[in-house]
GROMACS .gro file of C-alpha atoms in nm:
model
  362
    1UNK     CA    1   8.133  -5.606  12.696
    2UNK     CA    2   7.934  -5.311  12.585
    3UNK     CA    3   7.851  -5.280  12.219
    4UNK     CA    4   7.848  -4.930  12.086
    5UNK     CA    5   7.590  -4.877  11.811
    6UNK     CA    6   7.719  -4.754  11.480
    7UNK     CA    7   7.606  -4.401  11.406
    8UNK     CA    8   7.650  -4.261  11.063
    9UNK     CA    9   7.778  -3.919  11.024
   10UNK     CA   10   7.519  -3.657  10.954
   11UNK     CA   11   7.688  -3.570  10.628
   12UNK     CA   12   7.662  -3.923  10.500
   13UNK     CA   13   7.287  -3.935  10.567
   14UNK     CA   14   7.237  -3.625  10.354
   15UNK     CA   15   7.473  -3.725  10.071
   16UNK     CA   16   7.303  -4.054   9.977
   17UNK     CA   17   6.955  -3.914   9.927
   18UNK     CA   18   7.109  -3.617   9.751
   19UNK     CA   19   7.289  -3.849   9.508
   20UNK     CA   20   6.966  -4.040   9.435
   21UNK     CA   21   6.771  -3.722   9.379
   22UNK     CA   22   7.024  -3.591   9.133
   23UNK     CA   23   7.022  -3.921   8.944
   24UNK     CA   24   6.642  -3.916   8.921
   25UNK     CA   25   6.644  -3.554   8.812
   26UNK     CA   26   6.881  -3.633   8.530
   27UNK     CA   27   6.674  -3.934   8.408
   28UNK     CA   28   6.329  -3.754   8.413
   29UNK     CA   29   6.357  -3.576   8.078
   30UNK     CA   30   6.444  -3.901   7.898
   31UNK     CA   31   6.116  -4.075   7.998
   32UNK     CA   32   5.862  -3.787   7.977
   33UNK     CA   33   5.652  -3.774   7.650
   34UNK     CA   34   5.710  -3.479   7.420
   35UNK     CA   35   5.397  -3.265   7.383
   36UNK     CA   36   5.333  -3.068   7.062
   37UNK     CA   37   5.322  -2.694   7.090
   38UNK     CA   38   4.979  -2.525   7.081
   39UNK     CA   39   5.061  -2.369   6.746
   40UNK     CA   40   5.146  -2.711   6.597
   41UNK     CA   41   4.820  -2.862   6.717
   42UNK     CA   42   4.629  -2.563   6.570
   43UNK     CA   43   4.793  -2.609   6.230
   44UNK     CA   44   4.706  -2.979   6.223
   45UNK     CA   45   4.345  -2.913   6.325
   46UNK     CA   46   4.308  -2.662   6.042
   47UNK     CA   47   4.441  -2.886   5.764
   48UNK     CA   48   4.106  -3.052   5.674
   49UNK     CA   49   3.934  -2.712   5.662
   50UNK     CA   50   4.217  -2.572   5.451
   51UNK     CA   51   4.191  -2.863   5.206
   52UNK     CA   52   3.814  -2.809   5.174
   53UNK     CA   53   3.874  -2.439   5.109
   54UNK     CA   54   4.121  -2.511   4.830
   55UNK     CA   55   3.885  -2.763   4.668
   56UNK     CA   56   3.594  -2.519   4.691
   57UNK     CA   57   3.802  -2.245   4.529
   58UNK     CA   58   3.887  -2.480   4.243
   59UNK     CA   59   3.518  -2.566   4.191
   60UNK     CA   60   3.405  -2.201   4.190
   61UNK     CA   61   3.687  -2.069   3.973
   62UNK     CA   62   3.703  -2.369   3.740
   63UNK     CA   63   3.337  -2.473   3.721
   64UNK     CA   64   3.345  -2.464   3.341
   65UNK     CA   65   3.605  -2.739   3.342
   66UNK     CA   66   3.387  -2.977   3.542
   67UNK     CA   67   3.278  -3.254   3.302
   68UNK     CA   68   2.907  -3.278   3.230
   69UNK     CA   69   2.910  -3.658   3.235
   70UNK     CA   70   2.794  -3.858   3.407
   71UNK     CA   71   2.449  -3.725   3.495
   72UNK     CA   72   2.501  -3.368   3.368
   73UNK     CA   73   2.685  -3.290   3.690
   74UNK     CA   74   2.846  -2.982   3.535
   75UNK     CA   75   2.507  -2.825   3.466
   76UNK     CA   76   2.389  -2.905   3.818
   77UNK     CA   77   2.698  -2.751   3.978
   78UNK     CA   78   2.664  -2.434   3.770
   79UNK     CA   79   2.295  -2.405   3.859
   80UNK     CA   80   2.368  -2.420   4.231
   81UNK     CA   81   2.704  -2.241   4.224
   82UNK     CA   82   2.589  -1.914   4.391
   83UNK     CA   83   2.499  -2.114   4.700
   84UNK     CA   84   2.862  -2.210   4.755
   85UNK     CA   85   2.866  -1.890   4.960
   86UNK     CA   86   2.699  -2.093   5.236
   87UNK     CA   87   2.985  -2.343   5.224
   88UNK     CA   88   3.229  -2.055   5.270
   89UNK     CA   89   3.033  -1.941   5.577
   90UNK     CA   90   3.044  -2.295   5.720
   91UNK     CA   91   3.419  -2.320   5.662
   92UNK     CA   92   3.470  -1.978   5.823
   93UNK     CA   93   3.283  -2.090   6.134
   94UNK     CA   94   3.491  -2.408   6.149
   95UNK     CA   95   3.816  -2.214   6.121
   96UNK     CA   96   3.700  -1.977   6.395
   97UNK     CA   97   3.601  -2.256   6.633
   98UNK     CA   98   3.929  -2.439   6.576
   99UNK     CA   99   4.129  -2.116   6.604
  100UNK     CA  100   4.338  -2.226   6.311
  101UNK     CA  101   4.552  -1.972   6.130
  102UNK     CA  102   4.613  -2.222   5.849
  103UNK     CA  103   4.240  -2.263   5.785
  104UNK     CA  104   4.184  -1.887   5.803
  105UNK     CA  105   4.453  -1.816   5.544
  106UNK     CA  106   4.321  -2.087   5.310
  107UNK     CA  107   3.972  -1.935   5.327
  108UNK     CA  108   4.099  -1.640   5.128
  109UNK     CA  109   4.103  -1.859   4.815
  110UNK     CA  110   3.730  -1.945   4.791
  111UNK     CA  111   3.631  -1.595   4.904
  112UNK     CA  112   3.835  -1.438   4.624
  113UNK     CA  113   3.706  -1.692   4.369
  114UNK     CA  114   3.340  -1.641   4.466
  115UNK     CA  115   3.376  -1.263   4.464
  116UNK     CA  116   3.539  -1.272   4.121
  117UNK     CA  117   3.256  -1.484   3.978
  118UNK     CA  118   2.954  -1.337   4.158
  119UNK     CA  119   3.059  -1.010   4.318
  120UNK     CA  120   2.916  -0.803   4.033
  121UNK     CA  121   2.576  -0.968   4.077
  122UNK     CA  122   2.536  -0.809   4.420
  123UNK     CA  123   2.553  -0.453   4.287
  124UNK     CA  124   2.270  -0.248   4.140
  125UNK     CA  125   2.326  -0.242   3.763
  126UNK     CA  126   2.012  -0.051   3.667
  127UNK     CA  127   2.009   0.285   3.488
  128UNK     CA  128   1.739   0.541   3.411
  129UNK     CA  129   1.530   0.534   3.096
  130UNK     CA  130   1.377   0.268   2.882
  131UNK     CA  131   1.098   0.263   2.624
  132UNK     CA  132   0.872  -0.013   2.753
  133UNK     CA  133   0.830  -0.266   3.031
  134UNK     CA  134   0.797  -0.639   2.969
  135UNK     CA  135   0.681  -0.896   3.224
  136UNK     CA  136   0.694  -1.275   3.215
  137UNK     CA  137   0.518  -1.508   3.456
  138UNK     CA  138   0.473  -1.883   3.487
  139UNK     CA  139   0.122  -1.868   3.630
  140UNK     CA  140   0.109  -2.238   3.731
  141UNK     CA  141  -0.154  -2.454   3.564
  142UNK     CA  142  -0.294  -2.540   3.909
  143UNK     CA  143  -0.327  -2.173   4.008
  144UNK     CA  144  -0.622  -2.148   4.246
  145UNK     CA  145  -0.679  -1.779   4.176
  146UNK     CA  146  -0.609  -1.693   3.809
  147UNK     CA  147  -0.827  -1.381   3.826
  148UNK     CA  148  -0.630  -1.251   4.125
  149UNK     CA  149  -0.304  -1.328   3.945
  150UNK     CA  150  -0.426  -1.133   3.640
  151UNK     CA  151  -0.520  -0.833   3.856
  152UNK     CA  152  -0.179  -0.839   4.022
  153UNK     CA  153  -0.002  -0.840   3.685
  154UNK     CA  154  -0.220  -0.559   3.546
  155UNK     CA  155  -0.121  -0.339   3.841
  156UNK     CA  156   0.241  -0.332   3.721
  157UNK     CA  157   0.140  -0.161   3.392
  158UNK     CA  158   0.371  -0.355   3.162
  159UNK     CA  159   0.325  -0.294   2.791
  160UNK     CA  160   0.404  -0.654   2.702
  161UNK     CA  161   0.303  -0.952   2.915
  162UNK     CA  162   0.407  -1.316   2.861
  163UNK     CA  163   0.232  -1.603   3.040
  164UNK     CA  164   0.343  -1.962   3.066
  165UNK     CA  165   0.175  -2.279   3.190
  166UNK     CA  166  -0.173  -2.187   3.076
  167UNK     CA  167  -0.432  -2.463   3.087
  168UNK     CA  168  -0.761  -2.516   2.901
  169UNK     CA  169  -0.941  -2.406   3.217
  170UNK     CA  170  -0.731  -2.101   3.306
  171UNK     CA  171  -0.651  -1.957   2.962
  172UNK     CA  172  -1.006  -1.822   2.907
  173UNK     CA  173  -0.998  -1.669   3.256
  174UNK     CA  174  -0.681  -1.474   3.174
  175UNK     CA  175  -0.823  -1.381   2.836
  176UNK     CA  176  -1.128  -1.219   2.998
  177UNK     CA  177  -0.942  -1.062   3.293
  178UNK     CA  178  -0.671  -0.903   3.076
  179UNK     CA  179  -0.893  -0.790   2.786
  180UNK     CA  180  -0.953  -0.433   2.906
  181UNK     CA  181  -0.584  -0.361   2.975
  182UNK     CA  182  -0.434  -0.559   2.686
  183UNK     CA  183  -0.643  -0.529   2.369
  184UNK     CA  184  -0.402  -0.746   2.166
  185UNK     CA  185  -0.316  -1.103   2.254
  186UNK     CA  186  -0.218  -1.437   2.108
  187UNK     CA  187  -0.188  -1.771   2.282
  188UNK     CA  188  -0.155  -2.129   2.177
  189UNK     CA  189  -0.122  -2.435   2.396
  190UNK     CA  190   0.033  -2.343   2.730
  191UNK     CA  191   0.195  -2.009   2.638
  192UNK     CA  192   0.060  -1.669   2.538
  193UNK     CA  193   0.139  -1.303   2.477
  194UNK     CA  194  -0.064  -0.995   2.574
  195UNK     CA  195   0.019  -0.642   2.456
  196UNK     CA  196  -0.103  -0.284   2.462
  197UNK     CA  197   0.046  -0.247   2.111
  198UNK     CA  198  -0.069  -0.432   1.798
  199UNK     CA  199   0.061  -0.783   1.729
  200UNK     CA  200   0.134  -0.942   1.394
  201UNK     CA  201   0.335  -1.228   1.241
  202UNK     CA  202   0.215  -1.458   1.518
  203UNK     CA  203   0.317  -1.823   1.496
  204UNK     CA  204   0.402  -2.132   1.695
  205UNK     CA  205   0.770  -2.212   1.744
  206UNK     CA  206   0.803  -2.592   1.711
  207UNK     CA  207   1.030  -2.693   1.998
  208UNK     CA  208   0.818  -2.985   2.123
  209UNK     CA  209   0.539  -3.211   1.992
  210UNK     CA  210   0.289  -2.982   2.168
  211UNK     CA  211   0.301  -2.602   2.183
  212UNK     CA  212   0.547  -2.464   2.438
  213UNK     CA  213   0.672  -2.157   2.248
  214UNK     CA  214   0.517  -1.881   2.035
  215UNK     CA  215   0.655  -1.582   1.847
  216UNK     CA  216   0.496  -1.247   1.755
  217UNK     CA  217   0.598  -0.903   1.635
  218UNK     CA  218   0.493  -0.616   1.861
  219UNK     CA  219   0.452  -0.282   1.682
  220UNK     CA  220   0.579  -0.043   1.948
  221UNK     CA  221   0.607   0.337   1.898
  222UNK     CA  222   0.987   0.292   1.895
  223UNK     CA  223   0.982   0.019   1.631
  224UNK     CA  224   0.911  -0.348   1.583
  225UNK     CA  225   1.000  -0.592   1.856
  226UNK     CA  226   1.011  -0.969   1.800
  227UNK     CA  227   0.890  -1.143   2.115
  228UNK     CA  228   0.929  -1.513   2.192
  229UNK     CA  229   0.737  -1.667   2.482
  230UNK     CA  230   0.893  -1.995   2.593
  231UNK     CA  231   0.834  -2.273   2.843
  232UNK     CA  232   1.114  -2.529   2.823
  233UNK     CA  233   1.063  -2.882   2.964
  234UNK     CA  234   1.122  -2.948   3.331
  235UNK     CA  235   1.442  -3.092   3.477
  236UNK     CA  236   1.482  -3.328   3.771
  237UNK     CA  237   1.753  -3.444   4.008
  238UNK     CA  238   1.732  -3.821   4.055
  239UNK     CA  239   1.935  -4.140   4.090
  240UNK     CA  240   2.070  -4.101   3.736
  241UNK     CA  241   2.176  -3.741   3.796
  242UNK     CA  242   2.044  -3.415   3.654
  243UNK     CA  243   1.790  -3.512   3.386
  244UNK     CA  244   1.802  -3.231   3.129
  245UNK     CA  245   1.772  -3.416   2.798
  246UNK     CA  246   1.422  -3.298   2.697
  247UNK     CA  247   1.499  -2.940   2.797
  248UNK     CA  248   1.827  -2.933   2.609
  249UNK     CA  249   1.672  -3.073   2.291
  250UNK     CA  250   1.394  -2.812   2.299
  251UNK     CA  251   1.650  -2.542   2.370
  252UNK     CA  252   1.850  -2.648   2.065
  253UNK     CA  253   1.543  -2.611   1.844
  254UNK     CA  254   1.469  -2.270   1.993
  255UNK     CA  255   1.827  -2.155   1.935
  256UNK     CA  256   1.805  -2.266   1.571
  257UNK     CA  257   1.485  -2.065   1.523
  258UNK     CA  258   1.647  -1.760   1.679
  259UNK     CA  259   1.950  -1.785   1.451
  260UNK     CA  260   1.710  -1.746   1.158
  261UNK     CA  261   1.534  -1.448   1.321
  262UNK     CA  262   1.597  -1.125   1.124
  263UNK     CA  263   1.422  -0.875   1.350
  264UNK     CA  264   1.643  -0.595   1.473
  265UNK     CA  265   1.512  -0.609   1.831
  266UNK     CA  266   1.440  -0.948   1.993
  267UNK     CA  267   1.328  -1.047   2.341
  268UNK     CA  268   1.293  -1.407   2.457
  269UNK     CA  269   1.119  -1.455   2.789
  270UNK     CA  270   0.961  -1.731   2.985
  271UNK     CA  271   1.032  -2.031   3.206
  272UNK     CA  272   1.361  -2.183   3.088
  273UNK     CA  273   1.386  -2.438   3.370
  274UNK     CA  274   1.751  -2.340   3.393
  275UNK     CA  275   1.972  -2.058   3.515
  276UNK     CA  276   2.176  -1.843   3.279
  277UNK     CA  277   2.486  -1.984   3.450
  278UNK     CA  278   2.400  -2.334   3.328
  279UNK     CA  279   2.626  -2.430   3.036
  280UNK     CA  280   2.330  -2.591   2.859
  281UNK     CA  281   2.179  -2.244   2.800
  282UNK     CA  282   2.487  -2.110   2.623
  283UNK     CA  283   2.337  -2.153   2.274
  284UNK     CA  284   2.110  -1.867   2.385
  285UNK     CA  285   2.319  -1.674   2.637
  286UNK     CA  286   2.619  -1.659   2.401
  287UNK     CA  287   2.408  -1.454   2.156
  288UNK     CA  288   2.169  -1.277   2.393
  289UNK     CA  289   2.203  -1.068   2.709
  290UNK     CA  290   2.023  -1.150   3.031
  291UNK     CA  291   1.822  -0.851   3.155
  292UNK     CA  292   1.884  -0.952   3.516
  293UNK     CA  293   2.259  -0.998   3.467
  294UNK     CA  294   2.306  -0.664   3.291
  295UNK     CA  295   2.051  -0.440   3.461
  296UNK     CA  296   1.924  -0.611   3.777
  297UNK     CA  297   2.029  -0.618   4.139
  298UNK     CA  298   2.120  -0.942   4.308
  299UNK     CA  299   2.050  -1.286   4.166
  300UNK     CA  300   1.676  -1.235   4.115
  301UNK     CA  301   1.581  -1.588   4.218
  302UNK     CA  302   1.228  -1.686   4.110
  303UNK     CA  303   1.157  -2.043   4.220
  304UNK     CA  304   1.001  -2.164   4.439
  305UNK     CA  305   0.806  -1.847   4.510
  306UNK     CA  306   0.791  -1.894   4.888
  307UNK     CA  307   1.167  -1.927   4.926
  308UNK     CA  308   1.339  -1.876   4.588
  309UNK     CA  309   1.671  -2.056   4.548
  310UNK     CA  310   1.728  -2.037   4.172
  311UNK     CA  311   1.635  -1.810   3.880
  312UNK     CA  312   1.478  -2.023   3.610
  313UNK     CA  313   1.252  -1.750   3.465
  314UNK     CA  314   1.446  -1.535   3.221
  315UNK     CA  315   1.426  -1.228   2.999
  316UNK     CA  316   1.691  -1.237   2.726
  317UNK     CA  317   1.759  -0.956   2.479
  318UNK     CA  318   1.925  -0.912   2.142
  319UNK     CA  319   1.952  -0.577   1.967
  320UNK     CA  320   1.799  -0.403   2.270
  321UNK     CA  321   1.928  -0.287   2.606
  322UNK     CA  322   1.780  -0.354   2.948
  323UNK     CA  323   1.789  -0.048   3.173
  324UNK     CA  324   1.649  -0.225   3.478
  325UNK     CA  325   1.527  -0.571   3.580
  326UNK     CA  326   1.354  -0.701   3.889
  327UNK     CA  327   1.121  -0.966   4.032
  328UNK     CA  328   0.760  -0.884   4.113
  329UNK     CA  329   0.568  -0.980   4.430
  330UNK     CA  330   0.437  -1.333   4.457
  331UNK     CA  331   0.100  -1.433   4.315
  332UNK     CA  332  -0.088  -1.761   4.362
  333UNK     CA  333   0.175  -1.928   4.141
  334UNK     CA  334   0.481  -2.119   4.255
  335UNK     CA  335   0.702  -1.886   4.044
  336UNK     CA  336   0.776  -1.517   4.093
  337UNK     CA  337   0.703  -1.291   3.794
  338UNK     CA  338   1.003  -1.120   3.633
  339UNK     CA  339   1.011  -0.774   3.475
  340UNK     CA  340   1.249  -0.560   3.274
  341UNK     CA  341   1.254  -0.209   3.134
  342UNK     CA  342   1.411  -0.212   2.790
  343UNK     CA  343   1.550   0.054   2.556
  344UNK     CA  344   1.487   0.003   2.185
  345UNK     CA  345   1.650   0.325   2.068
  346UNK     CA  346   2.007   0.252   2.177
  347UNK     CA  347   2.201   0.039   1.932
  348UNK     CA  348   2.391  -0.261   2.064
  349UNK     CA  349   2.661  -0.467   1.889
  350UNK     CA  350   2.392  -0.723   1.803
  351UNK     CA  351   2.189  -0.455   1.626
  352UNK     CA  352   2.473  -0.388   1.386
  353UNK     CA  353   2.509  -0.758   1.308
  354UNK     CA  354   2.139  -0.784   1.235
  355UNK     CA  355   2.141  -0.485   1.001
  356UNK     CA  356   2.414  -0.648   0.796
  357UNK     CA  357   2.203  -0.963   0.752
  358UNK     CA  358   1.860  -0.801   0.727
  359UNK     CA  359   1.855  -0.807   0.349
  360UNK     CA  360   1.942  -1.174   0.316
  361UNK     CA  361   1.661  -1.417   0.236
  362UNK     CA  362   1.557  -1.653   0.516
   0.00000   0.00000   0.00000
């Protein structure tokens, strides 16, 4: 008996695989992982940068609300605040590398805040005119070339010259080197004043146990000018924070002396060991105008001289107007000299206040 093999119909062979394929095709979407869209991944990558941008904007715009304790952190932040521009640059690079639209949009906040606070400092605020030029320079007590420093200062032809950080060894050197150009001078301790115009009413301003501030009246052709030369104590950043106690106490004594000052025109210049943005200097800056802020260009950083990162050498005015302000080329000191051209003939609001109190006894 012959057995005939069973042969499936061609259609049946095709139908079974076809049914399996369709079943697998229907089940595939249910087991495949869902991938986020490129735009979703970009938004998530930009969130940390966006958060940093918002926090930076709050610091720049609200720096006055930062508490000063512990460690005088508020003063430290305000001293370094202009350099937050570098943080903005870093955040911009991060947003660009991550290609995050969220981070890019958030960057608008710190840029606007920084521009609102510091944008005006980048412009040239000088104007023509002025009656005399004043220069202040911390000459560094360890200056290896005081004679060269004196020659450099003479070349700028200032009518009034203030020097800080004199030492027993260097003070006589400056006295001899400046004698021909500045016939009038007065110094005591570590600070001194040289002038082409006569000096009178010279005295020490007691802000520390040893002399760090002096005051004199300069008889200029445009009228009398009260000049204070100041060197406030140093500050440090250490484990306990921003140590400013000695400076702030001396500054308080200086501010009290200035409140009693009855001269119509007043200039205070020297090494303040603090920027005018530092809240600790407000007893002075609230009543006096910074020459650099009102008539300079840029931030006018002065220390350290090789690569200045902060302006701690100041020229402050009351009852007078600065027409221009600038930093001078480096000498052998670790500070840059600062200069200002001032106008004594234009009244300011402070001048009117002083006239009203001029007749009152001290």
